[in-house]
Amino acid sequence: MELFTANESPEKLGIGKANILIQPNHKAYGQLNKHAYFSQSYADLHARPFPVSNVPLRVSQVCFLHQEGDSQAVELAHLHELCHRYSVNPPLANASCFYQKMGEYEIRWERHTEFSSYTFLIHDSGLKPFDCPPVALVPIDWLEGISGELIAAVHIDALSEGSVTLERDHLRQYFEGQRLMGSELHNGEAIILSALRLHEDNFNRILLVNTSLNECQSGRVLRALLEIEAYRNMTLLAFPLAQQVSIKVSKMESQLAMLLKKQKDIKSSNDEQKQLAELSAMAANIAEIIASSRYRFDAGSAYYEMVRSRLAELEEKDINELQTFSAFIDRRLSPAYRTVLAAKRRLDDLSSRVDRASDFLRTRIDMAIEAQNQALLTSMDKRAQMQFNLQQTVEGLSVIIMTYYVLALCKYLLDASSSLGYTFNREVALTLLMPIVLISVWMFSRRIKNAVQKIAP
């Protein structure tokens, strides 16, 4: 589109130069200094997309719990082997997900923190629901070579509304006659049915009847159902551990009660030290249990919240008086989850009580030690006072002794003076000298004592 005619300039039309349309230079402002994770933060939003699915669709998913040594490289190498069999492009190095067409079926591999999921899809229907699941087409030797331990397995058949009879007794034949549960989704746009039990092939089965979902909505429902199956089983991994921890905590609570009861009868420091050693050993045992169970308890809580979130996405409504997935799973899963929370809470409470008991006992020991130190200081003070008194006595005796020796020397001098012809009374002279010498010696000793006190710290 032309902005101006050939004879009309912007100035003639009254348009300033600032209002002239300028083509943006994307290369200029698109090269700003970026954070290292700038692009990755946007790419992560679209990682592991849900499958865009049209009905009919058959799905099989197996989830394997990671064991020690089940690294990402091992799984990628195993996927490379399958790709080589079908002559397709293998996954990239360090990939955490992989989607590829393998002959008649499609594989979707996703590696999570604790498990990896392998989903197999066929975009058609069998002769009847669950008649020929996609996993049956995967080479059995390759399936058996997957690293880890199987934690979840489910078949999902997605059919159109007119391709199956929605009559309860008729539908039960697809679930080996077991009691069904089901619901309507998204205001009647789809129906899900399942027994939520393992069947003869050790897989759960879910039938999805699509009435008016588009391919994107159907893919999101399919993803939610697969995640509910995986996260539900991952949540329950914490339950047996919680039961074991509860038994240990009950025993240690009784042991702590006995130790606290014995504190009333403690009479000697040896008993205090012995009980403190028992409390320290119990605290170390509790710390070991916390270290070995806390991750599983926290992971179980996270998985439980994800199950609830995926169930909320389904927007279930009752149908034909059947129990909904949400009601059934919540009724079974919530008690296990509360058991995990109770075990975690009891363990933390026991740890706090042991710490308080240890602090109380340490306080008693510290007070006893302080009393002993006070008595020792009092005794040392008495001894110091005795030594001071003795020192003063010795100082007095020293002054007298030194005076005696000085007077003895003076006597020799007086005797020598008599022999030279000087006549005076020697006894009177010594008597007059005695106080002078005594005072002089005493002052001299005091001066030395004061000098030593100034030097001493």
Short mmCIF file of C-alpha atoms in Angstrom, two decimals:
data_model
loop_
_atom_site.label_atom_id
_atom_site.label_comp_id
_atom_site.label_asym_id
_atom_site.label_seq_id
_atom_site.Cartn_x
_atom_site.Cartn_y
_atom_site.Cartn_z
CA MET A 1 0.00 0.00 0.00
CA GLU A 2 1.35 3.48 -0.98
CA LEU A 3 1.42 5.97 1.87
CA PHE A 4 1.82 9.05 -0.36
CA THR A 5 1.25 9.87 -4.01
CA ALA A 6 4.15 10.79 -6.25
CA ASN A 7 3.39 14.53 -6.00
CA GLU A 8 2.67 14.61 -2.27
CA SER A 9 5.47 14.76 0.24
CA PRO A 10 5.00 14.34 3.97
CA GLU A 11 5.74 18.02 4.51
CA LYS A 12 2.96 19.09 2.11
CA LEU A 13 0.46 16.88 3.93
CA GLY A 14 1.41 18.40 7.27
CA ILE A 15 3.10 15.29 8.58
CA GLY A 16 6.27 15.79 10.55
CA LYS A 17 9.36 13.74 10.03
CA ALA A 18 8.81 12.03 13.39
CA ASN A 19 5.49 10.58 12.16
CA ILE A 20 6.91 8.96 9.04
CA LEU A 21 6.45 5.14 9.11
CA ILE A 22 9.79 3.44 9.76
CA GLN A 23 10.41 -0.21 9.03
CA PRO A 24 11.57 -1.98 12.27
CA ASN A 25 15.02 -3.48 12.29
CA HIS A 26 14.48 -6.86 13.94
CA LYS A 27 18.13 -7.78 13.73
CA ALA A 28 19.05 -4.75 15.80
CA TYR A 29 16.87 -5.24 18.89
CA GLY A 30 16.79 -9.04 18.60
CA GLN A 31 20.46 -9.35 19.50
CA LEU A 32 20.25 -8.10 23.06
CA ASN A 33 22.42 -9.72 25.71
CA LYS A 34 20.53 -12.84 26.83
CA HIS A 35 20.67 -15.00 29.93
CA ALA A 36 22.08 -18.49 29.46
CA TYR A 37 18.61 -20.02 30.01
CA PHE A 38 16.66 -17.38 28.06
CA SER A 39 15.78 -19.61 25.10
CA GLN A 40 15.54 -22.78 27.17
CA SER A 41 12.91 -21.26 29.48
CA TYR A 42 10.62 -20.80 26.47
CA ALA A 43 11.45 -24.18 24.96
CA ASP A 44 10.68 -25.96 28.24
CA LEU A 45 7.10 -24.69 28.09
CA HIS A 46 6.55 -26.83 24.99
CA ALA A 47 8.58 -29.88 26.04
CA ARG A 48 6.80 -33.25 26.05
CA PRO A 49 3.65 -32.14 24.19
CA PHE A 50 0.46 -34.16 24.53
CA PRO A 51 -0.40 -36.39 21.56
CA VAL A 52 -2.84 -34.93 19.06
CA SER A 53 -5.22 -37.86 18.80
CA ASN A 54 -8.18 -38.69 16.64
CA VAL A 55 -10.45 -41.61 17.38
CA PRO A 56 -10.13 -44.49 17.06
CA LEU A 57 -6.87 -44.81 18.96
CA ARG A 58 -5.20 -47.62 20.89
CA VAL A 59 -2.61 -46.81 23.54
CA SER A 60 -0.37 -48.91 25.78
CA GLN A 61 1.92 -47.39 28.36
CA VAL A 62 4.49 -48.99 30.65
CA CYS A 63 6.42 -47.06 33.32
CA PHE A 64 9.70 -48.37 34.71
CA LEU A 65 11.08 -47.22 38.05
CA HIS A 66 14.76 -46.32 37.83
CA GLN A 67 17.17 -48.58 39.68
CA GLU A 68 20.82 -48.02 40.52
CA GLY A 69 22.78 -47.90 37.29
CA ASP A 70 19.74 -47.14 35.08
CA SER A 71 21.24 -44.03 33.54
CA GLN A 72 19.85 -41.94 30.73
CA ALA A 73 22.62 -43.20 28.46
CA VAL A 74 21.52 -46.81 29.02
CA GLU A 75 17.94 -46.01 28.01
CA LEU A 76 19.05 -44.06 24.95
CA ALA A 77 21.26 -46.96 23.86
CA HIS A 78 18.28 -49.30 24.21
CA LEU A 79 16.15 -46.94 22.10
CA HIS A 80 18.93 -46.83 19.49
CA GLU A 81 18.63 -50.61 19.21
CA LEU A 82 14.88 -50.39 18.50
CA CYS A 83 15.41 -47.60 15.95
CA HIS A 84 18.02 -49.71 14.19
CA ARG A 85 15.52 -52.56 13.82
CA TYR A 86 13.00 -50.27 12.14
CA SER A 87 15.60 -48.19 10.24
CA VAL A 88 14.43 -44.87 11.70
CA ASN A 89 16.29 -41.91 13.12
CA PRO A 90 17.43 -42.52 16.73
CA PRO A 91 17.05 -40.01 19.60
CA LEU A 92 19.56 -37.21 20.02
CA ALA A 93 22.32 -37.45 22.59
CA ASN A 94 21.20 -36.46 26.11
CA ALA A 95 17.56 -36.35 24.98
CA SER A 96 14.95 -36.66 27.75
CA CYS A 97 12.08 -37.48 25.40
CA PHE A 98 11.73 -39.20 22.04
CA TYR A 99 8.77 -39.53 19.65
CA GLN A 100 9.02 -41.71 16.54
CA LYS A 101 6.97 -43.85 14.18
CA MET A 102 7.99 -47.53 14.31
CA GLY A 103 6.24 -49.36 11.52
CA GLU A 104 2.65 -49.96 12.57
CA TYR A 105 2.89 -48.16 15.89
CA GLU A 106 4.26 -44.92 17.32
CA ILE A 107 6.52 -44.79 20.38
CA ARG A 108 6.74 -41.93 22.87
CA TRP A 109 9.56 -42.19 25.44
CA GLU A 110 9.87 -39.72 28.31
CA ARG A 111 12.40 -39.84 31.13
CA HIS A 112 11.27 -38.38 34.47
CA THR A 113 13.12 -37.95 37.73
CA GLU A 114 12.34 -41.39 39.15
CA PHE A 115 10.81 -43.33 36.27
CA SER A 116 10.63 -43.52 32.50
CA SER A 117 7.45 -43.98 30.49
CA TYR A 118 7.16 -45.87 27.20
CA THR A 119 3.90 -45.14 25.36
CA PHE A 120 2.89 -47.06 22.22
CA LEU A 121 0.05 -45.77 19.98
CA ILE A 122 -1.87 -47.13 16.99
CA HIS A 123 -4.28 -44.79 15.23
CA ASP A 124 -6.99 -47.32 14.46
CA SER A 125 -9.32 -49.68 16.33
CA GLY A 126 -9.15 -53.39 16.85
CA LEU A 127 -11.96 -55.86 16.32
CA LYS A 128 -13.10 -55.05 19.84
CA PRO A 129 -11.71 -52.93 22.69
CA PHE A 130 -8.38 -54.13 24.09
CA ASP A 131 -8.30 -56.96 21.53
CA CYS A 132 -4.83 -56.18 20.18
CA PRO A 133 -2.99 -53.56 22.29
CA PRO A 134 -0.04 -51.73 20.70
CA VAL A 135 2.46 -53.19 23.16
CA ALA A 136 1.79 -56.61 21.62
CA LEU A 137 3.47 -55.41 18.40
CA VAL A 138 6.70 -54.38 20.14
CA PRO A 139 9.49 -57.00 19.98
CA ILE A 140 9.27 -58.95 23.22
CA ASP A 141 13.03 -59.28 23.61
CA TRP A 142 13.35 -55.49 23.40
CA LEU A 143 10.60 -55.00 26.01
CA GLU A 144 12.29 -57.43 28.38
CA GLY A 145 15.56 -55.53 27.96
CA ILE A 146 14.17 -52.22 29.26
CA SER A 147 16.09 -51.19 32.37
CA GLY A 148 14.28 -50.64 35.65
CA GLU A 149 11.27 -52.24 37.33
CA LEU A 150 7.71 -52.03 36.03
CA ILE A 151 5.65 -49.70 38.23
CA ALA A 152 2.61 -48.91 36.02
CA ALA A 153 0.97 -50.53 32.98
CA VAL A 154 -2.23 -49.49 31.25
CA HIS A 155 -4.13 -49.95 27.98
CA ILE A 156 -6.38 -47.11 26.76
CA ASP A 157 -8.74 -47.53 23.84
CA ALA A 158 -10.28 -44.31 22.53
CA LEU A 159 -13.40 -44.86 20.37
CA SER A 160 -16.13 -42.75 18.86
CA GLU A 161 -19.55 -42.67 20.47
CA GLY A 162 -21.26 -44.85 17.88
CA SER A 163 -18.63 -47.59 17.74
CA VAL A 164 -19.41 -49.17 21.11
CA THR A 165 -22.57 -49.98 23.03
CA LEU A 166 -22.70 -48.00 26.29
CA GLU A 167 -24.59 -50.63 28.24
CA ARG A 168 -23.05 -51.65 31.55
CA ASP A 169 -23.38 -55.43 31.20
CA HIS A 170 -22.13 -55.26 27.63
CA LEU A 171 -19.11 -53.14 28.61
CA ARG A 172 -18.10 -55.43 31.48
CA GLN A 173 -17.00 -58.12 29.01
CA TYR A 174 -14.13 -55.85 27.97
CA PHE A 175 -12.98 -55.71 31.62
CA GLU A 176 -13.22 -59.46 32.33
CA GLY A 177 -16.53 -59.01 34.17
CA GLN A 178 -15.12 -56.77 36.91
CA ARG A 179 -17.04 -53.93 38.54
CA LEU A 180 -16.84 -50.73 36.53
CA MET A 181 -16.44 -47.12 37.46
CA GLY A 182 -16.74 -44.19 35.13
CA SER A 183 -17.85 -40.65 34.50
CA GLU A 184 -18.62 -37.99 31.95
CA LEU A 185 -15.90 -35.48 31.15
CA HIS A 186 -16.14 -31.80 30.22
CA ASN A 187 -19.93 -31.53 30.31
CA GLY A 188 -20.55 -34.77 28.50
CA GLU A 189 -17.94 -34.36 25.77
CA ALA A 190 -16.43 -37.76 26.60
CA ILE A 191 -16.97 -40.83 28.80
CA ILE A 192 -14.29 -42.85 30.59
CA LEU A 193 -14.79 -46.36 31.98
CA SER A 194 -12.43 -48.66 33.87
CA ALA A 195 -12.22 -51.26 36.61
CA LEU A 196 -8.86 -49.86 37.80
CA ARG A 197 -7.63 -53.42 38.26
CA LEU A 198 -4.95 -55.58 36.68
CA HIS A 199 -6.32 -57.95 34.06
CA GLU A 200 -4.98 -61.24 32.78
CA ASP A 201 -2.10 -59.52 30.96
CA ASN A 202 -1.16 -57.54 34.13
CA PHE A 203 -2.34 -54.26 32.56
CA ASN A 204 -5.03 -51.88 33.70
CA ARG A 205 -7.66 -50.94 31.10
CA ILE A 206 -9.40 -47.63 30.41
CA LEU A 207 -12.05 -47.11 27.74
CA LEU A 208 -12.40 -43.53 26.44
CA VAL A 209 -15.57 -42.82 24.44
CA ASN A 210 -15.27 -39.53 22.58
CA THR A 211 -18.57 -37.77 21.94
CA SER A 212 -17.51 -34.26 20.95
CA LEU A 213 -13.88 -33.66 21.94
CA ASN A 214 -11.59 -32.27 19.25
CA GLU A 215 -8.20 -33.82 18.62
CA CYS A 216 -6.39 -31.44 20.99
CA GLN A 217 -8.89 -31.92 23.81
CA SER A 218 -8.77 -35.66 23.30
CA GLY A 219 -4.96 -35.57 23.53
CA ARG A 220 -5.06 -33.64 26.79
CA VAL A 221 -7.54 -36.11 28.30
CA LEU A 222 -5.36 -38.99 27.16
CA ARG A 223 -2.28 -37.42 28.74
CA ALA A 224 -4.15 -36.79 32.01
CA LEU A 225 -5.30 -40.43 32.18
CA LEU A 226 -1.77 -41.73 31.56
CA GLU A 227 -0.27 -39.41 34.16
CA ILE A 228 -2.91 -40.35 36.74
CA GLU A 229 -2.00 -44.01 36.26
CA ALA A 230 1.73 -43.37 36.66
CA TYR A 231 1.59 -40.79 39.48
CA ARG A 232 -0.98 -42.82 41.43
CA ASN A 233 1.38 -45.79 41.62
CA MET A 234 4.36 -43.56 42.38
CA THR A 235 2.40 -42.02 45.27
CA LEU A 236 1.77 -45.42 46.80
CA LEU A 237 5.51 -46.23 46.93
CA ALA A 238 5.69 -44.13 50.11
CA PHE A 239 2.90 -46.06 51.85
CA PRO A 240 4.77 -49.30 52.82
CA LEU A 241 7.76 -47.22 53.91
CA ALA A 242 5.44 -45.10 56.08
CA GLN A 243 4.10 -48.26 57.72
CA GLN A 244 7.62 -49.48 58.50
CA VAL A 245 8.63 -46.09 59.88
CA SER A 246 5.49 -45.95 62.04
CA ILE A 247 6.38 -49.30 63.65
CA LYS A 248 9.93 -48.09 64.40
CA VAL A 249 8.66 -44.77 65.74
CA SER A 250 6.21 -46.54 68.07
CA LYS A 251 9.03 -48.63 69.56
CA MET A 252 11.28 -45.60 70.00
CA GLU A 253 8.45 -43.59 71.58
CA SER A 254 8.07 -46.32 74.23
CA GLN A 255 11.83 -46.37 74.73
CA LEU A 256 11.89 -42.59 75.14
CA ALA A 257 9.06 -42.73 77.67
CA MET A 258 11.04 -45.24 79.75
CA LEU A 259 14.17 -43.09 79.62
CA LEU A 260 12.25 -40.00 80.72
CA LYS A 261 10.73 -41.98 83.58
CA LYS A 262 14.20 -43.05 84.73
CA GLN A 263 15.39 -39.45 84.88
CA LYS A 264 13.55 -39.05 88.20
CA ASP A 265 15.71 -41.77 89.77
CA ILE A 266 19.08 -40.49 88.56
CA LYS A 267 21.40 -39.91 91.52
CA SER A 268 24.93 -40.05 90.15
CA SER A 269 26.78 -38.51 87.24
CA ASN A 270 27.47 -41.98 85.85
CA ASP A 271 23.74 -42.59 85.45
CA GLU A 272 23.37 -39.24 83.72
CA GLN A 273 26.19 -40.00 81.32
CA LYS A 274 24.73 -43.43 80.56
CA GLN A 275 21.27 -42.04 79.83
CA LEU A 276 22.73 -39.25 77.69
CA ALA A 277 24.56 -41.89 75.64
CA GLU A 278 21.27 -43.76 75.11
CA LEU A 279 19.53 -40.57 74.01
CA SER A 280 22.38 -39.76 71.64
CA ALA A 281 22.16 -43.22 70.10
CA MET A 282 18.39 -42.81 69.68
CA ALA A 283 18.88 -39.39 68.04
CA ALA A 284 21.39 -40.89 65.61
CA ASN A 285 18.93 -43.68 64.77
CA ILE A 286 16.15 -41.15 64.15
CA ALA A 287 18.43 -39.06 61.94
CA GLU A 288 19.22 -42.17 59.89
CA ILE A 289 15.52 -42.97 59.44
CA ILE A 290 14.78 -39.37 58.43
CA ALA A 291 17.61 -39.40 55.89
CA SER A 292 16.42 -42.67 54.33
CA SER A 293 12.71 -41.81 54.21
CA ARG A 294 12.36 -38.05 53.79
CA TYR A 295 12.88 -38.04 50.02
CA ARG A 296 10.30 -40.76 49.46
CA PHE A 297 7.77 -39.04 51.74
CA ASP A 298 8.24 -35.68 50.01
CA ALA A 299 8.07 -37.32 46.58
CA GLY A 300 4.87 -39.13 47.58
CA SER A 301 3.31 -35.82 48.61
CA ALA A 302 4.29 -34.23 45.29
CA TYR A 303 2.88 -37.16 43.28
CA TYR A 304 -0.35 -37.04 45.27
CA GLU A 305 -0.82 -33.37 44.45
CA MET A 306 -0.20 -34.10 40.77
CA VAL A 307 -2.81 -36.88 40.81
CA ARG A 308 -5.34 -34.47 42.30
CA SER A 309 -4.43 -31.85 39.71
CA ARG A 310 -4.92 -34.28 36.79
CA LEU A 311 -8.23 -35.51 38.21
CA ALA A 312 -9.41 -31.90 38.45
CA GLU A 313 -8.54 -31.43 34.76
CA LEU A 314 -10.99 -34.17 33.79
CA GLU A 315 -13.99 -32.29 35.27
CA GLU A 316 -15.84 -35.53 36.00
CA LYS A 317 -19.58 -35.91 36.48
CA ASP A 318 -21.53 -38.96 37.62
CA ILE A 319 -22.95 -41.26 34.97
CA ASN A 320 -25.39 -44.16 35.39
CA GLU A 321 -24.76 -44.30 39.15
CA LEU A 322 -21.14 -45.35 38.58
CA GLN A 323 -18.42 -44.25 40.97
CA THR A 324 -16.18 -41.61 39.43
CA PHE A 325 -12.43 -41.97 39.08
CA SER A 326 -11.92 -39.03 41.45
CA ALA A 327 -14.11 -40.51 44.18
CA PHE A 328 -12.57 -43.97 43.90
CA ILE A 329 -8.94 -42.86 43.73
CA ASP A 330 -9.36 -40.27 46.48
CA ARG A 331 -11.02 -42.81 48.75
CA ARG A 332 -8.12 -45.24 48.29
CA LEU A 333 -5.25 -42.81 47.89
CA SER A 334 -6.05 -40.26 50.60
CA PRO A 335 -5.71 -42.70 53.55
CA ALA A 336 -2.32 -43.81 52.23
CA TYR A 337 -1.29 -40.18 51.80
CA ARG A 338 -2.44 -39.29 55.32
CA THR A 339 -0.50 -42.28 56.67
CA VAL A 340 2.62 -40.91 54.99
CA LEU A 341 2.02 -37.46 56.48
CA ALA A 342 1.38 -38.96 59.93
CA ALA A 343 4.59 -41.02 59.79
CA LYS A 344 6.57 -37.96 58.73
CA ARG A 345 4.98 -35.82 61.46
CA ARG A 346 5.54 -38.46 64.17
CA LEU A 347 9.15 -38.86 63.11
CA ASP A 348 9.78 -35.12 63.30
CA ASP A 349 7.97 -34.89 66.65
CA LEU A 350 10.00 -37.78 68.07
CA SER A 351 13.20 -36.13 66.91
CA SER A 352 12.21 -32.89 68.65
CA ARG A 353 11.31 -34.70 71.90
CA VAL A 354 14.60 -36.60 71.93
CA ASP A 355 16.47 -33.33 71.38
CA ARG A 356 14.57 -31.68 74.25
CA ALA A 357 15.25 -34.63 76.57
CA SER A 358 18.93 -34.54 75.63
CA ASP A 359 19.08 -30.78 76.24
CA PHE A 360 17.40 -31.20 79.63
CA LEU A 361 19.84 -33.93 80.64
CA ARG A 362 22.81 -31.93 79.38
CA THR A 363 21.55 -28.99 81.45
CA ARG A 364 21.50 -31.20 84.57
CA ILE A 365 24.99 -32.44 83.82
CA ASP A 366 26.22 -28.88 83.19
CA MET A 367 24.66 -27.69 86.45
CA ALA A 368 26.32 -30.55 88.35
CA ILE A 369 29.65 -29.72 86.73
CA GLU A 370 29.19 -26.04 87.60
CA ALA A 371 28.46 -26.97 91.21
CA GLN A 372 31.62 -29.08 91.31
CA ASN A 373 33.60 -26.26 89.76
CA GLN A 374 32.18 -23.81 92.30
CA ALA A 375 33.17 -26.10 95.16
CA LEU A 376 36.60 -26.53 93.62
CA LEU A 377 37.01 -22.76 93.25
CA THR A 378 35.97 -22.25 96.88
CA SER A 379 38.51 -24.83 97.99
CA MET A 380 41.18 -23.22 95.84
CA ASP A 381 40.33 -19.82 97.31
CA LYS A 382 40.74 -21.18 100.82
CA ARG A 383 44.07 -22.71 99.89
CA ALA A 384 45.20 -19.46 98.31
CA GLN A 385 44.25 -17.58 101.47
CA MET A 386 46.19 -20.07 103.57
CA GLN A 387 49.19 -19.73 101.29
CA PHE A 388 48.93 -15.94 101.54
CA ASN A 389 48.80 -16.07 105.30
CA LEU A 390 51.73 -18.46 105.34
CA GLN A 391 53.62 -16.23 102.95
CA GLN A 392 53.06 -13.22 105.23
CA THR A 393 54.31 -15.27 108.18
CA VAL A 394 57.36 -16.31 106.22
CA GLU A 395 57.97 -12.69 105.22
CA GLY A 396 57.90 -11.66 108.89
CA LEU A 397 60.28 -14.41 109.85
CA SER A 398 62.53 -13.49 106.97
CA VAL A 399 62.72 -9.90 108.16
CA ILE A 400 63.63 -11.06 111.68
CA ILE A 401 66.24 -13.51 110.37
CA MET A 402 67.78 -10.94 108.07
CA THR A 403 67.84 -8.41 110.97
CA TYR A 404 69.56 -11.00 113.16
CA TYR A 405 72.27 -11.60 110.57
CA VAL A 406 72.78 -7.89 109.93
CA LEU A 407 73.14 -7.27 113.64
CA ALA A 408 75.60 -10.16 113.81
CA LEU A 409 77.67 -8.49 111.13
CA CYS A 410 77.43 -5.21 113.04
CA LYS A 411 78.68 -6.99 116.14
CA TYR A 412 81.79 -8.10 114.26
CA LEU A 413 82.35 -4.52 113.18
CA LEU A 414 82.00 -3.23 116.74
CA ASP A 415 84.41 -5.87 118.00
CA ALA A 416 86.90 -4.81 115.38
CA SER A 417 86.44 -1.16 116.37
CA SER A 418 87.22 -1.99 120.04
CA SER A 419 90.48 -3.60 119.01
CA LEU A 420 91.43 -0.41 117.19
CA GLY A 421 91.06 1.62 120.36
CA TYR A 422 87.56 2.95 120.09
CA THR A 423 85.79 2.73 123.40
CA PHE A 424 81.98 2.52 123.56
CA ASN A 425 79.38 0.21 125.01
CA ARG A 426 78.85 -2.56 122.45
CA GLU A 427 75.50 -3.78 123.89
CA VAL A 428 74.04 -0.24 123.88
CA ALA A 429 75.15 0.24 120.27
CA LEU A 430 73.58 -3.02 119.14
CA THR A 431 70.40 -2.13 120.95
CA LEU A 432 70.24 1.22 119.20
CA LEU A 433 70.97 -0.37 115.80
CA MET A 434 68.32 -3.08 116.14
CA PRO A 435 65.20 -0.93 115.31
CA ILE A 436 67.08 0.87 112.58
CA VAL A 437 68.13 -2.40 110.92
CA LEU A 438 64.72 -3.95 111.43
CA ILE A 439 62.92 -1.03 109.80
CA SER A 440 65.45 -0.90 106.96
CA VAL A 441 65.13 -4.63 106.23
CA TRP A 442 61.34 -4.43 106.34
CA MET A 443 61.23 -1.47 103.93
CA PHE A 444 63.71 -3.19 101.62
CA SER A 445 61.55 -6.37 101.49
CA ARG A 446 58.42 -4.29 100.82
CA ARG A 447 60.14 -2.50 97.94
CA ILE A 448 61.17 -5.82 96.40
CA LYS A 449 57.61 -7.20 96.84
CA ASN A 450 56.05 -4.15 95.17
CA ALA A 451 58.50 -4.38 92.26
CA VAL A 452 57.62 -8.06 91.73
CA GLN A 453 53.86 -7.30 91.82
CA LYS A 454 54.29 -4.64 89.13
CA ILE A 455 56.13 -7.07 86.87
CA ALA A 456 53.64 -9.94 87.41
CA PRO A 457 50.56 -10.02 85.02
#
